[in-house]
Tab-separated table of C-alpha atoms and ligand atoms in Angstrom:
chain	number	residue	atom	x	y	z
M	82	MET	CA	0.534	-16.440	15.263
M	83	ARG	CA	4.001	-15.694	13.927
M	84	ALA	CA	4.760	-19.414	13.448
M	85	LEU	CA	1.522	-19.699	11.494
M	86	HIS	CA	2.538	-16.805	9.228
M	87	THR	CA	5.967	-18.341	8.645
M	88	LEU	CA	4.432	-21.713	7.815
M	89	SER	CA	1.896	-20.102	5.493
M	90	ARG	CA	4.620	-18.120	3.718
M	91	ARG	CA	6.663	-21.308	3.244
M	92	LEU	CA	3.663	-23.115	1.791
M	93	VAL	CA	3.040	-20.217	-0.601
M	94	ALA	CA	6.728	-20.222	-1.599
M	95	LEU	CA	6.542	-23.983	-2.157
M	96	ALA	CA	3.431	-23.634	-4.328
M	97	ASP	CA	5.066	-20.815	-6.285
M	98	ALA	CA	8.234	-22.884	-6.720
M	99	CYS	CA	6.224	-25.426	-8.692
M	100	LEU	CA	5.498	-22.811	-11.358
M	101	PRO	CA	8.125	-21.576	-13.790
M	102	ALA	CA	8.402	-17.814	-13.302
M	103	THR	CA	10.584	-14.895	-14.211
M	104	CYS	CA	11.587	-11.744	-12.368
M	105	ILE	CA	9.026	-8.976	-13.037
M	106	VAL	CA	11.871	-6.445	-13.322
M	107	CYS	CA	14.799	-8.095	-15.159
M	108	ALA	CA	12.932	-11.085	-16.666
M	109	GLY	CA	15.598	-13.480	-15.350
M	110	ASP	CA	14.549	-16.907	-14.036
M	111	GLU	CA	13.068	-16.350	-10.598
M	112	PRO	CA	10.400	-18.550	-9.008
M	113	ALA	CA	9.504	-15.874	-6.438
M	114	GLY	CA	8.616	-13.385	-9.201
M	115	ILE	CA	11.309	-10.862	-8.325
M	116	CYS	CA	15.000	-11.615	-7.852
M	117	ALA	CA	16.970	-10.521	-4.794
M	118	ALA	CA	19.097	-8.074	-6.794
M	119	CYS	CA	16.073	-6.319	-8.325
M	120	GLU	CA	14.301	-6.248	-4.970
M	121	ASN	CA	17.343	-4.677	-3.367
M	122	ASP	CA	17.631	-2.081	-6.147
M	123	LEU	CA	14.002	-0.882	-6.096
M	124	PRO	CA	14.137	2.934	-6.079
M	125	GLY	CA	13.945	4.419	-2.603
M	126	SER	CA	13.349	1.053	-0.949
M	127	HIS	CA	16.023	1.707	1.676
M	128	ALA	CA	15.168	5.357	2.237
M	129	ARG	CA	13.795	6.793	5.465
M	130	ARG	CA	10.149	7.720	5.099
M	131	CYS	CA	7.517	9.480	7.131
M	132	ILE	CA	5.525	6.732	8.837
M	133	ARG	CA	2.266	8.652	8.228
M	134	CYS	CA	2.480	9.724	4.576
M	135	GLY	CA	5.330	7.596	3.217
M	136	LEU	CA	7.275	10.509	1.753
M	137	LEU	CA	11.043	10.550	2.013
M	138	VAL	CA	12.022	12.588	5.029
M	139	ASP	CA	15.603	13.197	4.028
M	140	ALA	CA	14.853	14.509	0.550
M	141	PRO	CA	16.281	17.960	-0.207
M	142	GLY	CA	14.118	20.665	1.359
M	143	GLU	CA	12.339	18.271	3.710
M	144	ARG	CA	13.550	17.619	7.200
M	145	GLY	CA	11.298	15.435	9.250
M	146	ALA	CA	10.312	16.973	12.557
M	147	ASN	CA	11.738	13.982	14.355
M	148	ALA	CA	14.348	13.064	11.787
M	149	GLU	CA	17.364	14.196	13.759
M	150	ARG	CA	16.903	11.851	16.668
M	151	SER	CA	16.343	8.855	14.420
M	152	ALA	CA	19.022	9.497	11.839
M	153	SER	CA	20.762	6.240	12.636
M	154	ASN	CA	17.674	4.067	12.372
M	155	ARG	CA	15.443	4.018	9.293
M	156	HIS	CA	12.907	1.872	11.141
M	157	GLU	CA	12.417	4.474	13.862
M	158	ALA	CA	8.724	4.265	14.667
M	159	SER	CA	8.099	7.933	15.456
M	160	LEU	CA	9.351	9.421	12.219
M	161	ASP	CA	6.684	11.911	11.118
M	162	CYS	CA	7.423	14.563	8.505
M	163	SER	CA	6.787	18.201	9.381
M	164	ALA	CA	3.643	18.303	7.177
M	165	CYS	CA	2.124	15.313	9.034
M	166	VAL	CA	3.027	16.796	12.413
M	167	ALA	CA	1.236	20.025	11.423
M	168	ALA	CA	-1.820	18.298	9.909
M	169	PRO	CA	-1.949	14.588	10.792
M	170	PRO	CA	-3.537	12.464	8.044
M	171	ALA	CA	-6.443	10.110	8.759
M	172	CYS	CA	-4.296	6.985	8.411
M	173	ALA	CA	-2.081	5.727	11.228
M	174	ARG	CA	0.662	4.503	8.899
M	175	THR	CA	1.664	4.447	5.261
M	176	ILE	CA	3.930	1.589	4.251
M	177	VAL	CA	5.684	1.969	0.907
M	178	LEU	CA	7.529	-0.623	-1.127
M	179	ALA	CA	9.489	1.861	-3.259
M	180	ASP	CA	9.365	5.137	-5.168
M	181	TYR	CA	7.262	5.465	-8.305
M	182	ALA	CA	10.347	5.668	-10.519
M	183	ALA	CA	12.219	3.439	-12.953
M	184	PRO	CA	12.075	0.482	-13.108
M	185	LEU	CA	9.067	0.127	-10.771
M	186	ASP	CA	6.966	2.580	-12.825
M	187	ARG	CA	7.378	0.296	-15.845
M	188	VAL	CA	6.329	-2.745	-13.771
M	189	VAL	CA	3.208	-0.995	-12.431
M	190	HIS	CA	2.371	0.176	-15.961
M	191	ALA	CA	2.656	-3.412	-17.238
M	192	LEU	CA	0.335	-4.579	-14.460
M	193	LYS	CA	-2.290	-1.907	-15.167
M	194	PHE	CA	-2.216	-1.472	-18.892
M	195	GLY	CA	-0.604	-4.748	-20.009
M	196	ARG	CA	-3.362	-6.409	-17.941
M	197	ASP	CA	-0.888	-8.892	-16.552
M	198	ALA	CA	-2.384	-9.686	-13.161
M	199	SER	CA	0.412	-12.195	-12.414
M	200	ILE	CA	2.695	-9.191	-11.762
M	201	ALA	CA	0.554	-8.366	-8.722
M	202	ARG	CA	1.607	-11.476	-6.838
M	203	PRO	CA	5.300	-10.700	-6.197
M	204	LEU	CA	4.401	-7.039	-5.576
M	205	GLY	CA	1.773	-8.017	-2.994
M	206	SER	CA	4.019	-10.432	-1.163
M	207	LEU	CA	6.957	-7.984	-1.113
M	208	LEU	CA	4.643	-5.298	0.238
M	209	ALA	CA	3.349	-7.702	2.904
M	210	HIS	CA	6.925	-8.449	3.904
M	211	ARG	CA	7.588	-4.706	4.141
M	212	ALA	CA	4.582	-4.430	6.484
M	213	ASP	CA	5.735	-7.294	8.748
M	214	GLU	CA	7.300	-5.072	11.370
M	215	THR	CA	4.273	-2.766	11.667
M	216	ILE	CA	1.779	-5.627	11.783
M	217	ASP	CA	3.822	-7.758	14.173
M	218	SER	CA	4.213	-4.821	16.556
M	219	LEU	CA	0.435	-4.419	16.928
M	220	PRO	CA	-1.001	-5.724	20.205
M	221	ALA	CA	-2.515	-9.223	19.808
M	222	ARG	CA	-6.043	-7.868	20.413
M	223	LEU	CA	-5.645	-5.586	17.358
M	224	GLN	CA	-3.925	-8.213	15.187
M	225	SER	CA	-7.041	-10.355	15.490
M	226	THR	CA	-9.129	-7.500	14.013
M	227	LEU	CA	-6.952	-6.967	10.903
M	228	VAL	CA	-8.630	-6.987	7.523
M	229	VAL	CA	-7.170	-6.208	4.094
M	230	THR	CA	-8.983	-4.251	1.406
M	231	ALA	CA	-8.121	-2.367	-1.778
M	232	VAL	CA	-8.982	1.047	-3.184
M	233	PRO	CA	-11.835	0.318	-5.627
M	234	LEU	CA	-11.594	1.427	-9.246
M	235	ALA	CA	-14.256	3.626	-10.764
M	236	THR	CA	-16.830	1.361	-12.452
M	237	ARG	CA	-15.980	2.594	-15.945
M	238	ARG	CA	-12.257	2.000	-15.414
M	239	LEU	CA	-12.936	-1.447	-14.010
M	240	ALA	CA	-15.067	-2.276	-17.053
M	241	ALA	CA	-12.340	-1.053	-19.412
M	242	ARG	CA	-9.439	-2.786	-17.630
M	243	GLY	CA	-11.230	-5.955	-16.615
M	244	PHE	CA	-9.596	-6.125	-13.190
M	245	ASN	CA	-8.602	-3.893	-10.308
M	246	GLN	CA	-4.817	-4.049	-10.050
M	247	SER	CA	-4.908	-2.878	-6.417
M	248	LEU	CA	-7.264	-5.707	-5.497
M	249	GLU	CA	-4.895	-8.223	-7.110
M	250	ILE	CA	-2.006	-6.793	-5.059
M	251	ALA	CA	-4.217	-6.876	-1.939
M	252	ARG	CA	-5.056	-10.527	-2.632
M	253	ALA	CA	-1.357	-11.466	-2.681
M	254	PHE	CA	-0.752	-9.319	0.399
M	255	ALA	CA	-3.555	-11.008	2.357
M	256	ARG	CA	-2.383	-14.445	1.288
M	257	ALA	CA	1.224	-13.773	2.320
M	258	ARG	CA	0.094	-12.676	5.801
M	259	SER	CA	-2.840	-15.124	6.127
M	260	LEU	CA	-5.201	-12.192	6.660
M	261	PRO	CA	-8.822	-11.915	5.543
M	262	LEU	CA	-9.433	-9.978	2.318
M	263	GLU	CA	-12.690	-8.010	2.090
M	264	HIS	CA	-13.008	-6.319	-1.255
M	265	ARG	CA	-16.263	-4.477	-0.567
M	266	LEU	CA	-15.237	-2.399	2.422
M	267	LEU	CA	-15.025	0.712	0.232
M	268	ALA	CA	-17.435	1.945	-2.428
M	269	ARG	CA	-16.972	4.955	-4.663
M	270	ARG	CA	-19.792	7.481	-4.343
M	271	ARG	CA	-18.951	9.077	-7.661
M	272	ASP	CA	-17.946	7.249	-10.755
M	273	SER	CA	-15.372	9.677	-12.068
M	274	ALA	CA	-11.984	10.082	-10.451
M	275	PRO	CA	-10.641	13.652	-10.497
M	276	SER	CA	-7.814	14.413	-12.869
M	277	SER	CA	-4.364	13.418	-11.649
M	278	THR	CA	-3.042	16.733	-12.950
M	279	LEU	CA	-4.789	18.676	-10.162
M	280	HIS	CA	-2.672	20.085	-7.353
M	281	ALA	CA	-2.725	18.181	-4.054
M	282	HIS	CA	-5.154	20.574	-2.317
M	283	GLU	CA	-7.509	20.633	-5.343
M	284	ARG	CA	-7.463	16.834	-5.493
M	285	ARG	CA	-8.160	16.573	-1.785
M	286	ALA	CA	-11.164	18.910	-2.124
M	287	ALA	CA	-12.437	17.021	-5.202
M	288	LEU	CA	-12.135	13.670	-3.413
M	289	HIS	CA	-13.667	14.756	-0.104
M	290	GLY	CA	-16.449	12.279	0.699
M	291	ALA	CA	-15.620	10.250	-2.423
M	292	PHE	CA	-15.971	6.892	-0.647
M	293	ASP	CA	-18.560	5.100	1.418
M	294	ALA	CA	-17.778	2.257	3.788
M	295	PRO	CA	-21.064	0.314	3.725
M	296	GLN	CA	-20.224	-2.164	6.533
M	297	ARG	CA	-19.732	-1.318	10.205
M	298	LEU	CA	-16.079	-1.849	11.104
M	299	ASP	CA	-16.220	-1.351	14.847
M	300	GLY	CA	-12.745	-1.644	16.300
M	301	ARG	CA	-11.143	-3.226	13.244
M	302	VAL	CA	-7.718	-2.286	11.903
M	303	VAL	CA	-8.022	-1.942	8.136
M	304	ILE	CA	-5.094	-2.329	5.730
M	305	VAL	CA	-5.844	-0.429	2.517
M	306	VAL	CA	-3.753	-1.560	-0.449
M	307	ASP	CA	-3.159	0.650	-3.482
M	308	ASP	CA	-0.768	0.455	-6.410
M	309	VAL	CA	0.397	4.072	-6.639
M	310	MET	CA	0.105	6.896	-4.102
M	311	THR	CA	0.587	10.348	-5.612
M	312	THR	CA	-0.905	13.205	-3.582
M	313	GLY	CA	-2.409	10.827	-1.029
M	314	ALA	CA	-5.867	12.389	-1.508
M	315	THR	CA	-7.526	9.121	-2.602
M	316	LEU	CA	-6.180	7.170	0.365
M	317	GLU	CA	-7.088	10.033	2.708
M	318	ALA	CA	-10.701	9.954	1.472
M	319	ALA	CA	-10.740	6.155	1.840
M	320	ALA	CA	-9.352	6.294	5.399
M	321	ASP	CA	-11.923	8.961	6.306
M	322	ALA	CA	-14.765	6.693	5.184
M	323	LEU	CA	-13.377	3.654	7.040
M	324	LEU	CA	-12.908	5.622	10.266
M	325	ARG	CA	-16.456	7.001	9.938
M	326	ALA	CA	-17.631	3.369	9.739
M	327	GLY	CA	-15.936	2.681	13.069
M	328	ALA	CA	-12.506	1.324	12.082
M	329	ALA	CA	-10.002	1.578	14.947
M	330	SER	CA	-7.260	2.633	12.553
M	331	VAL	CA	-6.175	2.494	8.935
M	332	ILE	CA	-2.811	1.375	7.580
M	333	ASN	CA	-2.088	2.262	3.958
M	334	CYS	CA	0.146	-0.159	2.062
M	335	VAL	CA	1.261	1.083	-1.345
M	336	VAL	CA	3.571	-0.405	-3.927
M	337	ALA	CA	4.840	2.879	-5.334
M	338	ARG	CA	4.978	6.352	-3.814
M	339	THR	CA	5.432	9.323	-6.106
M	340	PRO	CA	8.357	11.283	-4.692
M	341	ASP	CA	7.366	14.735	-3.367
M	342	ARG	CA	6.812	17.225	-6.169
N	93	ZN	ZN1	15.439	-9.345	-11.385
N	94	ZN	ZN1	4.377	12.735	6.447
């Protein structure tokens, strides 16, 4: 399986190498879409995060419940923050590429509002690479059930923007890992998304039951891709719906995580 992924990634890299491309951050020549220096400098990309909610666990004022024993290893698998220990979220994991801060915020903005879907490709493949360890550590019987989906946009937003940026990122993610992409696993029950200015608990209440998962997902592990995770309420509502439809577990994969406010 791993050899197949490596081969597939090489073929994708080869195909991408045939196209002239620039780094999505510094605009320098870069066939892969993001140069090594910019990738390395993404904000918070080397930080230790809670494996459940993706927040930094060593930010001021936040000490992860298990942070002490894993201080020497940022890949420690049992690193839950105190909030997730007290009230575990519906998802099993949240994998984050970087913080929603400069220059990644500008890149995400260009993807969404500049309507440049080509930006999604390097973001999706970087995110897939970030998820390698989690996916590869799943038992083989679960790896064979993996499916990738994206948080759907509200119909009006989709009509205005012309594309769902999260779906474009999910497409690149699925391609990089040779996983199936199913873009209709989630459906919004209501067409209006609650204001992003609401507090986390108000947003969670407003989004409760916001999604349907129309297909049965018995025993499948679902990877939900989103561009930006702020309070986590949208992804929590999505994971709830997927688990209600029988998913074995849900792994959130997000490009940018808003640092704790
Ligand atoms: Zn660059
Ligand atoms: Zn957490």
